[in-house]
CSV table of C-alpha atoms and ligand atoms in Angstrom, one decimal:
chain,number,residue,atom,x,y,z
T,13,UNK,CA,18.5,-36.2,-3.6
T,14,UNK,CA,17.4,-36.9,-7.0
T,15,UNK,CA,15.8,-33.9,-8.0
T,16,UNK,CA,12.8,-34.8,-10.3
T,17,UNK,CA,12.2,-38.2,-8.1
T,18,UNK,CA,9.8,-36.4,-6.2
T,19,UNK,CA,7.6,-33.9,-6.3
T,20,UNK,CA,8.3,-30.2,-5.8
T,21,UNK,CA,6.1,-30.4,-2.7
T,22,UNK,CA,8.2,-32.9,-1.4
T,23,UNK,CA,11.6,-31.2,-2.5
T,24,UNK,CA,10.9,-28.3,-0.9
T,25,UNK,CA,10.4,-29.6,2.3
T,26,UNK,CA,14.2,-31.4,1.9
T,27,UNK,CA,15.9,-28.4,0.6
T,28,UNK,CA,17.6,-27.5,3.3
T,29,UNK,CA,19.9,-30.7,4.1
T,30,UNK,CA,23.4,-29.9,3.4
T,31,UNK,CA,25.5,-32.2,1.8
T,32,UNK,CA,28.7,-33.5,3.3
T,33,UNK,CA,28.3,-31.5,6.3
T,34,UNK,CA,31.6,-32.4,7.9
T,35,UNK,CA,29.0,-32.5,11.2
T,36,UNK,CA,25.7,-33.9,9.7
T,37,UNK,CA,24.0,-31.1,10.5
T,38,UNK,CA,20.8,-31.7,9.8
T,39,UNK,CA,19.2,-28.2,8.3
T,40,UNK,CA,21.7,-25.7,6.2
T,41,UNK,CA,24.6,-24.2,7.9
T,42,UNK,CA,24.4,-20.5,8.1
T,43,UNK,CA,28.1,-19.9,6.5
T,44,UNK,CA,28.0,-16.7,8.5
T,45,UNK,CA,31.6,-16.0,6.7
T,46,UNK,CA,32.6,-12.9,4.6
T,47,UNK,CA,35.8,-14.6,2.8
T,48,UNK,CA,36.7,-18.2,2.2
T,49,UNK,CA,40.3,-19.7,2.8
T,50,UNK,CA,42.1,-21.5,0.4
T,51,UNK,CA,43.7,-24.9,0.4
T,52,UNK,CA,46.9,-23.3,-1.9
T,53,UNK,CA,47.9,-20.8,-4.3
T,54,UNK,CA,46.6,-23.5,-6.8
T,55,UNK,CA,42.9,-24.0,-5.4
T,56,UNK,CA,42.5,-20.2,-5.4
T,57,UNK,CA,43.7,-19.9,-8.7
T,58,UNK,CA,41.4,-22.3,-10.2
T,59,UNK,CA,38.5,-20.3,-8.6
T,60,UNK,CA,39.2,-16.9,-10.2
T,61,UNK,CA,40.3,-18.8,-13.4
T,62,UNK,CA,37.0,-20.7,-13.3
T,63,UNK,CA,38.7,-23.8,-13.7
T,64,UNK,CA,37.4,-27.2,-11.8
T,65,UNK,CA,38.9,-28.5,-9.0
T,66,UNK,CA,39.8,-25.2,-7.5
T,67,UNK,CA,37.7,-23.7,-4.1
T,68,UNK,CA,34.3,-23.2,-4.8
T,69,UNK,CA,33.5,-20.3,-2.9
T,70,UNK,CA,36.1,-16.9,-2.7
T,71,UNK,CA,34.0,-13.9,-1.3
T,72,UNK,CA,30.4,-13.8,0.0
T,73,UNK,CA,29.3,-11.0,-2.2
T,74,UNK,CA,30.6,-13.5,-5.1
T,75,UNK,CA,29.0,-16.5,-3.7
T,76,UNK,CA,28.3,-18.3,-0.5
T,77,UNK,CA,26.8,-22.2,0.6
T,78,UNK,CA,23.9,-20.6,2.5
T,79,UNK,CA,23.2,-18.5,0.0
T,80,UNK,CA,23.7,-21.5,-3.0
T,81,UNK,CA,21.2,-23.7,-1.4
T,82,UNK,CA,18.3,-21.1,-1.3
T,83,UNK,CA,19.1,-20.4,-4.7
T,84,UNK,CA,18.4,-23.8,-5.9
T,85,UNK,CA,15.7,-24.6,-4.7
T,86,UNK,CA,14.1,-21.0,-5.9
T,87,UNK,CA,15.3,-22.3,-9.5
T,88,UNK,CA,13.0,-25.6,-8.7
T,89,UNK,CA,9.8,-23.7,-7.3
T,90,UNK,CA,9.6,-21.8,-10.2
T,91,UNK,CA,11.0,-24.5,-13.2
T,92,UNK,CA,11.1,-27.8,-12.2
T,93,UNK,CA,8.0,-28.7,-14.6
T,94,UNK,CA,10.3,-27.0,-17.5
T,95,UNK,CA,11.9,-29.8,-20.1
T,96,UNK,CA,14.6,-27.3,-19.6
T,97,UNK,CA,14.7,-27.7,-15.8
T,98,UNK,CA,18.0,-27.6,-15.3
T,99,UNK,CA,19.2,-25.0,-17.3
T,100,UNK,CA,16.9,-22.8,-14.7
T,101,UNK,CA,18.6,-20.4,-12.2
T,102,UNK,CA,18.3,-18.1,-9.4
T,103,UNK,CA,19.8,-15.4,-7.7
T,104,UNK,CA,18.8,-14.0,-4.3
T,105,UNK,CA,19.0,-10.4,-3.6
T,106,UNK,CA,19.3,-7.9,-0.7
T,107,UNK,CA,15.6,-7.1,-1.4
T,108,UNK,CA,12.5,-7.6,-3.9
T,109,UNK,CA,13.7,-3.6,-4.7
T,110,UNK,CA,17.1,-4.8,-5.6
T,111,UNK,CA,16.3,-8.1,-7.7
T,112,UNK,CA,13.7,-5.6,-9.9
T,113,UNK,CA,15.9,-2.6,-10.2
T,114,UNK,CA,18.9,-4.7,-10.7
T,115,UNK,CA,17.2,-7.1,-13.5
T,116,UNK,CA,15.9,-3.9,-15.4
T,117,UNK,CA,19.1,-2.1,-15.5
T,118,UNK,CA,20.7,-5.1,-16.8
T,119,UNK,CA,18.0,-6.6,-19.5
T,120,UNK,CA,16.7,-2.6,-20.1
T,121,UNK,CA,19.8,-0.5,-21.2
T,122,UNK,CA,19.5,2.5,-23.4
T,123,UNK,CA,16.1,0.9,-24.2
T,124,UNK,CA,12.2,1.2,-23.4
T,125,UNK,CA,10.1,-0.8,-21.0
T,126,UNK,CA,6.1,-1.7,-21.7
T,127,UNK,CA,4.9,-2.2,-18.0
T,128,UNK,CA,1.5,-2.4,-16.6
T,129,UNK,CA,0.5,1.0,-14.9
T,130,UNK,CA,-1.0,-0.6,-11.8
T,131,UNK,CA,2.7,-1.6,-10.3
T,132,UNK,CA,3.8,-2.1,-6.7
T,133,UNK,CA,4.6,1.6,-5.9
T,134,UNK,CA,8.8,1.3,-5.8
T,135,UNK,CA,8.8,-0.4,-9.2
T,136,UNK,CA,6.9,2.4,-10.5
T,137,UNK,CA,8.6,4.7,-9.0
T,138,UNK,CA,11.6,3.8,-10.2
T,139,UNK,CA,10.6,3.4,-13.8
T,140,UNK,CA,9.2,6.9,-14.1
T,141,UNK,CA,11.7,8.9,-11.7
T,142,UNK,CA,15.3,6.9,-11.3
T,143,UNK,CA,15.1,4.7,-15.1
T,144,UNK,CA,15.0,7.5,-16.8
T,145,UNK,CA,18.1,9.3,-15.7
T,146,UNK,CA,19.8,5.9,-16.2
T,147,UNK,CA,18.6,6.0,-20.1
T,148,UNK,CA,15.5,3.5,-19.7
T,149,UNK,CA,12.0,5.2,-20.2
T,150,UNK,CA,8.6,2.9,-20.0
T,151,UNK,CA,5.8,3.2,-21.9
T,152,UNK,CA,2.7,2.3,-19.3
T,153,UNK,CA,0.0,0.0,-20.9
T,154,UNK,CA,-2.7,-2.0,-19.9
T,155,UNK,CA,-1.0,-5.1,-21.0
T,156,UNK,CA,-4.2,-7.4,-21.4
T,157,UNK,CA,-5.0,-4.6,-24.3
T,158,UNK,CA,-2.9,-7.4,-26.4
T,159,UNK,CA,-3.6,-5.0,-30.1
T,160,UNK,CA,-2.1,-2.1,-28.3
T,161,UNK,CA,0.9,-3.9,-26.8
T,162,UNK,CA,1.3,-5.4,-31.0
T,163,UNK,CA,0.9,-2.0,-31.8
T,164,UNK,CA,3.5,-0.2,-29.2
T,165,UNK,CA,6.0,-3.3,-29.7
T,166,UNK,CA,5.7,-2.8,-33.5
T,167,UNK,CA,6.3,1.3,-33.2
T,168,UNK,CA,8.9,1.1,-30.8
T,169,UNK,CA,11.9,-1.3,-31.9
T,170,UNK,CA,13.9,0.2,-28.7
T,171,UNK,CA,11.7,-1.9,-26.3
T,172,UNK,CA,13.7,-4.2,-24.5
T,173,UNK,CA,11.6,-5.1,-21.7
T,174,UNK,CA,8.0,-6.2,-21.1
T,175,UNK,CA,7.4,-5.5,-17.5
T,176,UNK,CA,4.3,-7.1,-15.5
T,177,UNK,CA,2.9,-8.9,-11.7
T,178,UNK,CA,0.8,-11.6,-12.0
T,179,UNK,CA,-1.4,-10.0,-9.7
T,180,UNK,CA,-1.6,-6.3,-9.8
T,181,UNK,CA,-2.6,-3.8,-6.7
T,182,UNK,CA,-5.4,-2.9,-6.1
T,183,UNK,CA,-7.6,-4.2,-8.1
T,184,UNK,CA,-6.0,-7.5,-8.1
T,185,UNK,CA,-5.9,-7.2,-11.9
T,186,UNK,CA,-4.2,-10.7,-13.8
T,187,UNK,CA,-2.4,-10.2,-16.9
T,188,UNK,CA,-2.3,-12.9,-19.8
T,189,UNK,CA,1.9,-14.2,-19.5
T,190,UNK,CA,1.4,-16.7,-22.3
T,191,UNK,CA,-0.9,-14.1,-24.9
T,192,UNK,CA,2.2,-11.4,-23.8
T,193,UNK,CA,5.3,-13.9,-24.0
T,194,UNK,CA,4.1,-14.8,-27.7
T,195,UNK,CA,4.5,-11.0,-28.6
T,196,UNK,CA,7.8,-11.0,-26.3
T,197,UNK,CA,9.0,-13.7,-28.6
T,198,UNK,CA,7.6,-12.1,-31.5
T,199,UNK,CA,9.3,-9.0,-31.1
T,200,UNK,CA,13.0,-10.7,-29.8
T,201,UNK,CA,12.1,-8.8,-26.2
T,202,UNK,CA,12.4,-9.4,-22.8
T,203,UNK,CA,9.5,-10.7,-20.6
T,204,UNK,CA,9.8,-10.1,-16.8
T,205,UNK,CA,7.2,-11.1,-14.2
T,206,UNK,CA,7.2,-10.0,-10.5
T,207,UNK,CA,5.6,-13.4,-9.0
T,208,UNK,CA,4.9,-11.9,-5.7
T,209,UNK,CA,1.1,-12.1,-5.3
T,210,UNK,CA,1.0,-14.9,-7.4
T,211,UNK,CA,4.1,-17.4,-6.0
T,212,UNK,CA,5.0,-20.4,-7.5
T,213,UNK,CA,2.1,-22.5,-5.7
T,214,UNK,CA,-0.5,-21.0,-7.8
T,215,UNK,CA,1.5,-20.0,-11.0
T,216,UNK,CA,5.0,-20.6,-12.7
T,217,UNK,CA,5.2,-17.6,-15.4
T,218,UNK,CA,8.0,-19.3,-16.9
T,219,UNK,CA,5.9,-22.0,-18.1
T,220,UNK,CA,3.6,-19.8,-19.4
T,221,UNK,CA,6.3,-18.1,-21.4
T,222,UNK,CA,7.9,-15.7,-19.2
T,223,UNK,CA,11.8,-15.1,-19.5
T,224,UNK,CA,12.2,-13.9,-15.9
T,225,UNK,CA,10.5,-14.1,-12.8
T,226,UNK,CA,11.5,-11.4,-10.1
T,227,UNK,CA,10.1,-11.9,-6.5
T,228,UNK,CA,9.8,-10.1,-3.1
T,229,UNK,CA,11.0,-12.8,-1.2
T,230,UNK,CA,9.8,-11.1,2.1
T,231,UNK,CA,6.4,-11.8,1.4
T,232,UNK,CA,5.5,-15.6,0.9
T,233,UNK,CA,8.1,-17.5,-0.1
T,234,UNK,CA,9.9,-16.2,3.6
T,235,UNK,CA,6.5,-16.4,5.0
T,236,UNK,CA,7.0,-15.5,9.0
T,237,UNK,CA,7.7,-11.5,7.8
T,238,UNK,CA,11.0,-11.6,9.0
T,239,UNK,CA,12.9,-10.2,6.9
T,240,UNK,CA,13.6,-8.2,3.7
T,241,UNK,CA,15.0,-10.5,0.2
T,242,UNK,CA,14.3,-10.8,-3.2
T,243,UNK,CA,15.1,-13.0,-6.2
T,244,UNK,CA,15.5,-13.2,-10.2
T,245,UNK,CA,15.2,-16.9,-11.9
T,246,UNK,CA,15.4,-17.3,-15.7
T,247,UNK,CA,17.5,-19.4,-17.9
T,248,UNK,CA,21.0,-19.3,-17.4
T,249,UNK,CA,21.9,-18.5,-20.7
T,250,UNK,CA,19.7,-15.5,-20.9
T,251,UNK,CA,20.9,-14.4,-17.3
T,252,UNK,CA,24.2,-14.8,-18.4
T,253,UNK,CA,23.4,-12.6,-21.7
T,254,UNK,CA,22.2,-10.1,-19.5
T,255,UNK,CA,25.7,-10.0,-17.1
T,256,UNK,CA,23.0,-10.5,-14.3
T,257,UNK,CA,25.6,-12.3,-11.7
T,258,UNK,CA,28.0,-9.6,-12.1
T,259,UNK,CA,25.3,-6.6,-12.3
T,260,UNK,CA,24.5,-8.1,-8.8
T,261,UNK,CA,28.1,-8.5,-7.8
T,262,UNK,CA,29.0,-4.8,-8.6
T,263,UNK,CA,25.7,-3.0,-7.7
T,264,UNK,CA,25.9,-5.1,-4.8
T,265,UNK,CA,22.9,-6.0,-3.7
T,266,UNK,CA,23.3,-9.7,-2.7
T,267,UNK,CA,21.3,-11.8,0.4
T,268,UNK,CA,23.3,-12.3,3.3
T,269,UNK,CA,23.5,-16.1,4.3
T,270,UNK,CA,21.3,-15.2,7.8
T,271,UNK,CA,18.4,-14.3,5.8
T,272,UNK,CA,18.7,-17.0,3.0
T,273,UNK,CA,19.1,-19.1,6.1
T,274,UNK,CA,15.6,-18.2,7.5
T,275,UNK,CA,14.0,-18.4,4.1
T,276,UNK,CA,15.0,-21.5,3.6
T,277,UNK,CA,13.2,-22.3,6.9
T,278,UNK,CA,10.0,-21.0,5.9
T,279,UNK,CA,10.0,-22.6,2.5
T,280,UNK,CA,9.6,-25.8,4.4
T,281,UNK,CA,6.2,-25.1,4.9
T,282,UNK,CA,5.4,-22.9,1.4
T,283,UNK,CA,3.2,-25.2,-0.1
T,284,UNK,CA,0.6,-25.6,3.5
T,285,UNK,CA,0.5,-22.2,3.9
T,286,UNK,CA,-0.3,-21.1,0.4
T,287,UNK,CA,-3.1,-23.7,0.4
T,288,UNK,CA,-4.3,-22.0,3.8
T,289,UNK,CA,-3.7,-19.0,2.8
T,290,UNK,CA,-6.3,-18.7,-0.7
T,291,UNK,CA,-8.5,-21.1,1.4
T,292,UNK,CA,-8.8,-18.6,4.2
T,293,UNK,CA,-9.0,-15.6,1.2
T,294,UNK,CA,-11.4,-17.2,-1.3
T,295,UNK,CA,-13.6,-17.5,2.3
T,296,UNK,CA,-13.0,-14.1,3.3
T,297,UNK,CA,-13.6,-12.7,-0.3
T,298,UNK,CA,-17.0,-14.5,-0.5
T,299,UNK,CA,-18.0,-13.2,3.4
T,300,UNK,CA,-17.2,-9.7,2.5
T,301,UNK,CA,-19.0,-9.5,-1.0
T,302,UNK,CA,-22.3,-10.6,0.9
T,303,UNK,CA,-21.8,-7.5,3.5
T,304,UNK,CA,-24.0,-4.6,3.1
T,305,UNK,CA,-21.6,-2.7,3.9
T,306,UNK,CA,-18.9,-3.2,1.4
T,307,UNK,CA,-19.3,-2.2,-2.1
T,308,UNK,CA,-16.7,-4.0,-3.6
T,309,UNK,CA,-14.4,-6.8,-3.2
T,310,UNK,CA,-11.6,-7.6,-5.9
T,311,UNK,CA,-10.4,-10.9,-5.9
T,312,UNK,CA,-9.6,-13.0,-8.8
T,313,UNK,CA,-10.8,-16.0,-7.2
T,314,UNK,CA,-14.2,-14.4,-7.3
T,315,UNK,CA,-16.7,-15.3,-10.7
T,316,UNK,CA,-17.6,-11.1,-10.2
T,317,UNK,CA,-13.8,-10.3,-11.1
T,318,UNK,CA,-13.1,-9.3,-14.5
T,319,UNK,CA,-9.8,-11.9,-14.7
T,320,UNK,CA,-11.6,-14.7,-12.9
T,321,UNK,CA,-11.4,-17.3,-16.5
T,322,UNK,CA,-8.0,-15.9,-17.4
T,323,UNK,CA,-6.9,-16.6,-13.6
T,324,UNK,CA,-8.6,-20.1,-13.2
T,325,UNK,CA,-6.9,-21.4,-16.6
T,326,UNK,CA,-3.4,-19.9,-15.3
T,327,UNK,CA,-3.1,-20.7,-11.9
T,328,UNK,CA,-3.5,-23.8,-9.6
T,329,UNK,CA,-4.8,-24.6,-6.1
T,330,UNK,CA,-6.6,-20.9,-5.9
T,331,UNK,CA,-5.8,-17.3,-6.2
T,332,UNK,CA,-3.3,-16.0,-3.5
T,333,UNK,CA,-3.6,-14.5,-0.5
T,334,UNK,CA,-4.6,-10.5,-0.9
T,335,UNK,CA,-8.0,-8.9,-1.6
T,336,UNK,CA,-9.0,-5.8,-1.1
T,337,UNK,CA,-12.5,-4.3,-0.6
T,338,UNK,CA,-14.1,-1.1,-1.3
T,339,UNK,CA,-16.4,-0.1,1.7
T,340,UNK,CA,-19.7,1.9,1.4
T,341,UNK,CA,-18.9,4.3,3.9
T,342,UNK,CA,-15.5,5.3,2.5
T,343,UNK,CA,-12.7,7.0,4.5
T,344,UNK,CA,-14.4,7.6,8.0
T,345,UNK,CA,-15.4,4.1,7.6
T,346,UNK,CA,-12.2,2.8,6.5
T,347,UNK,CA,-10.1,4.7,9.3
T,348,UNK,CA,-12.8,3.4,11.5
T,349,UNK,CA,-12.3,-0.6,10.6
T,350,UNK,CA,-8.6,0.0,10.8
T,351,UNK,CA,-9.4,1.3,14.8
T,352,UNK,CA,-11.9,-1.8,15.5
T,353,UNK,CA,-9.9,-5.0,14.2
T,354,UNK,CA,-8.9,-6.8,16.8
T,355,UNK,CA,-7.2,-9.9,15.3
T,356,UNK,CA,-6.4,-8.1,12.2
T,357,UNK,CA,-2.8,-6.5,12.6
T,358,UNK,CA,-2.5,-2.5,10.8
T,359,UNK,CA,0.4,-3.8,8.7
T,360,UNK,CA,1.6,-2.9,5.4
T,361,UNK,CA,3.2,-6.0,3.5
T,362,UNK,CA,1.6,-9.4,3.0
T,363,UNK,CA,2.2,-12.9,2.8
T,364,UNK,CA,2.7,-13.1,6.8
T,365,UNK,CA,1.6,-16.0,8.5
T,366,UNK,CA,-1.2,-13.3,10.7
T,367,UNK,CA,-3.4,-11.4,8.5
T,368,UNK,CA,-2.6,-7.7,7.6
T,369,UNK,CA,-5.0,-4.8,7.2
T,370,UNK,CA,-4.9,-1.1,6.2
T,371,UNK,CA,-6.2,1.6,4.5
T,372,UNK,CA,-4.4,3.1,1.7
T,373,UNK,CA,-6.2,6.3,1.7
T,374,UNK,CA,-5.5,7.5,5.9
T,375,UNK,CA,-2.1,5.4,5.5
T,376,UNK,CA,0.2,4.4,2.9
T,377,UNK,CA,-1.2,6.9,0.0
T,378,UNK,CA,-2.5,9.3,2.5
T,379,UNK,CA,0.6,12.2,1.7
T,380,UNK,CA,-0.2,11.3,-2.4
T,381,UNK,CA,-2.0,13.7,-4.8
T,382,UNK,CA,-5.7,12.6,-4.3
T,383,UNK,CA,-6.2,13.0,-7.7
T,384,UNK,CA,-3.2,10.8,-8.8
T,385,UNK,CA,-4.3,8.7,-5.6
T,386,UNK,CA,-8.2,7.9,-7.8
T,387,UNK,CA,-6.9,7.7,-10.8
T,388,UNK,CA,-4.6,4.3,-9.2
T,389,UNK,CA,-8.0,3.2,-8.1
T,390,UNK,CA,-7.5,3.6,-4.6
T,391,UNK,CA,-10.7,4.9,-3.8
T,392,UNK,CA,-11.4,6.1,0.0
T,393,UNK,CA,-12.8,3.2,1.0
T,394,UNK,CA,-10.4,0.8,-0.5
T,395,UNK,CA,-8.9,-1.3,2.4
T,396,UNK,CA,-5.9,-3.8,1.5
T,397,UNK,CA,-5.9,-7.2,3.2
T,398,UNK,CA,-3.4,-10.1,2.9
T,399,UNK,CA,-5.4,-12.8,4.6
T,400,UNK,CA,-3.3,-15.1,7.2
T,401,UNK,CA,-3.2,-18.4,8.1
T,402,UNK,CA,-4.9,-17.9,11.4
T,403,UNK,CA,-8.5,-20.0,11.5
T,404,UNK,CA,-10.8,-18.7,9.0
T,405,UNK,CA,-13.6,-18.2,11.4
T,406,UNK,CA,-11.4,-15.8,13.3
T,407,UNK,CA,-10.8,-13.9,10.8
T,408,UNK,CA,-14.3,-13.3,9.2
T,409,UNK,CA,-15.6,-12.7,13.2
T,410,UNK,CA,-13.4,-10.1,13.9
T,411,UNK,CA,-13.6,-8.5,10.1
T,412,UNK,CA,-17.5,-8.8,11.0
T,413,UNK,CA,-17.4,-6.9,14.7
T,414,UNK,CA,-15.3,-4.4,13.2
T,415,UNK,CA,-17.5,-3.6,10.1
T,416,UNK,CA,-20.7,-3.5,12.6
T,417,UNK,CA,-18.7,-1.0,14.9
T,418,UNK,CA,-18.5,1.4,11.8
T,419,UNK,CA,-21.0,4.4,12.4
T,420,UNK,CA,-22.9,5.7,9.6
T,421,UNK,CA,-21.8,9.3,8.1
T,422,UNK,CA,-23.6,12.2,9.3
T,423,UNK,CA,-24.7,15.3,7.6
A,52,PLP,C1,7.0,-6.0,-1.6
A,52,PLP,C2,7.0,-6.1,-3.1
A,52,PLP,C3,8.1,-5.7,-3.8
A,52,PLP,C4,9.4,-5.1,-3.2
A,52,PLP,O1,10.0,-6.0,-2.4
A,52,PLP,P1,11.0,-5.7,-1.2
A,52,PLP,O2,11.4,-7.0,-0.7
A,52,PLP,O3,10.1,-4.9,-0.2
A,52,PLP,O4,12.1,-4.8,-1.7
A,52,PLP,C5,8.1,-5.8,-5.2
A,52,PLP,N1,7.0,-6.3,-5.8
A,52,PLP,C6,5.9,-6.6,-5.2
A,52,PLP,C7,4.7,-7.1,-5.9
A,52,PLP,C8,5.8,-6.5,-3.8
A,52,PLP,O5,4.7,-6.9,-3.1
């Protein structure tokens, strides 16, 4: 297919037809294969030699067709409006944890990162407890404070790395990638954005700027929370300054061709659930800032939201699929809504095709410092949801029974 013929929407749909399938298989092989054989001495020469003409594929940790084919089309969701287009690459990862870790050990070295302090809790945890043994510290930063983040790039010439998420938990904060990527350049350093929350439906960081774009591909781009992947996608000359192929070749941390199989079924339908998705979100935020009993809803998509203009200029078609909500009775009344949904699964994760609820404060952060747990602004009524797909009207009806079930506080 002619790649810029049509539009991404329509491209993603398609990009799972093989070429040359000695069957015509329809939809992408899964090359279920460890090794490769080759045709002679000769064609597996030319492979390790990097010459053309030889085998194209040796070893699956190296490289493999199932694998290839997710990888392009990853490298089109996020850069296909690029002039650069086709300089733009991917690689798919074992997990979102491996595509992060991976990318900061290779663009970080012996240097500093500048990262957000509201980060998804592994990434976090790895730049203040495993980084540092590995000679990368990180400076945390509220990195829309763009005279501090002059300041701290213009103090600290070992900073490497700037490190942010388009949409940050919990308060669904939204940083500035093009205000940030002009001090990036500025200052010769690297600009990575986790483009979970956000996905390439709503927002392309490299256009904005960004140098890399990591993802947790078991959120939306696999949609159907089956199963666990990840992804970096920059230019190929930067990612090939960094080593980044052969950091994921010798850490190890590569997709299988089974899961970049099923991803590249659910990318089929990306761009219809993403629109259902912030549909189903924007209605859900807008029902639960009218309840009496919520305090609080954050979601950029709302005009109350502190990054509402900065979001609306940034991304298209709406503002992803995750809010979450501070309720008025706090954590009786949160444990309580987590008992009373019925539709509503008591998941962690997001960017399923059924909505996912739960409470931070009984579950996931429950064994944290409560101290440490306030100061990440996960109050005791916070509740994290990551809307679904399901009809909107089932989703606000059960959110509604179970709110009404909550019983006021006594004493
Ligand atoms: C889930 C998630 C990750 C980690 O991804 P895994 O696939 O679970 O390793 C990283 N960043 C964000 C924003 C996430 O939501």
């Amino acid at each position: 297919m002619n790649k810029s013929k049509f539009s991404i929407e329509s491209e993603t749909v398609h990009a799972d037809h093989p070429k040359n399938d000695p069957f015509g298989s329809h939809v992408m092989p899964i090359y279920q294969t460890s090794t490769f054989q080759f045709d002679s001495v000769e064609d597996g020469r030319k492979f390790f030699a990097q010459e053309e003409g030889g085998a194209t594929h040796s070893y699956s940790r190296l490289g493999n067709p199932t694998v290839d084919r997710l990888e392009a089309i990853l490298a089109r969701l996020e850069g296909s409006d690029l002039p650069d287009s086709d300089d733009i690459s991917a690689l798919a990862f074992s997990s979102g944890m491996a595509a992060i870790s991976t990318a900061l050990i290779a663009m970080a070295k012996q240097g500093t990162v500048v990262a957000q302090p509201a980060l998804y809790g592994c990434t976090g945890q790895f730049l203040k407890e495993e980084a540092p043994e590995l000679g990368i510290d990180t400076h945390f930063l509220d990195l829309n404070d763009l005279d501090a983040l002059d300041k701290a790039l213009k103090e600290n010439p070992e900073v490497k790395v700037i490190y942010a998420e388009t949409i940050a938990n919990p308060t669904m904060e939204v940083v500035n990638i093009s205000a940030i990527a002009d001090l990036a350049e500025a200052y010769n350093v690297t600009f990575i954005v986790d483009n979970t929350f956000g996905t390439p439906y709503h927002v392309r960081p490299l256009e904005h700027g960004a140098d890399v774009v990591v993802h947790s591909a078991t959120k939306y781009l696999n949609g159907h929370g089956t199963l666990i992947g990840g992804a970096v996608v920059g230019r190929n000359t930067l990612l090939e300054e960094f080593n980044l192929a052969t950091y994921r070749k010798n850490l190890g941390g590569v997709m299988s061709p089974f899961e970049s199989w099923l991803l590249l079924n659910g990318l089929k339908t990306f761009n219809l659930r993403m629109e259902r998705h912030a549909e189903n979100t924007m209605g859900v935020a807008e029902y639960l800032d009218q309840h009496e009993g919520v305090n609080k809803v954050f979601y950029p998509g709302l005009q109350s939201h502190p990054d509402y203009n900065l979001t609306s200029d940034m991304f298209d078609g709406g503002y992803g699929g995750v809010l979450s909500f501070e309720l008025e009775g706090g954590f009786e009344a949160g444990v309580q809504l987590m008992e009373n949904v019925e539709l509503c699964t008591l998941a962690v994760s997001l960017g399923t095709a059924d909505t996912l609820i739960q409470h931070p404060a009984s579950m996931t952060h429950s064994v944290m410092d409560e101290e440490l747990r306030l100061q990440a602004g996960i109050t005791d009524g916070l509740v994290r949801l990551a809307v679904g797909i399901e009809k909107i009207d089932d989703i606000i009806a059960d959110l509604k029974q179970a709110l009404a079930k909550i019983e006021p506080a006594t004493g």
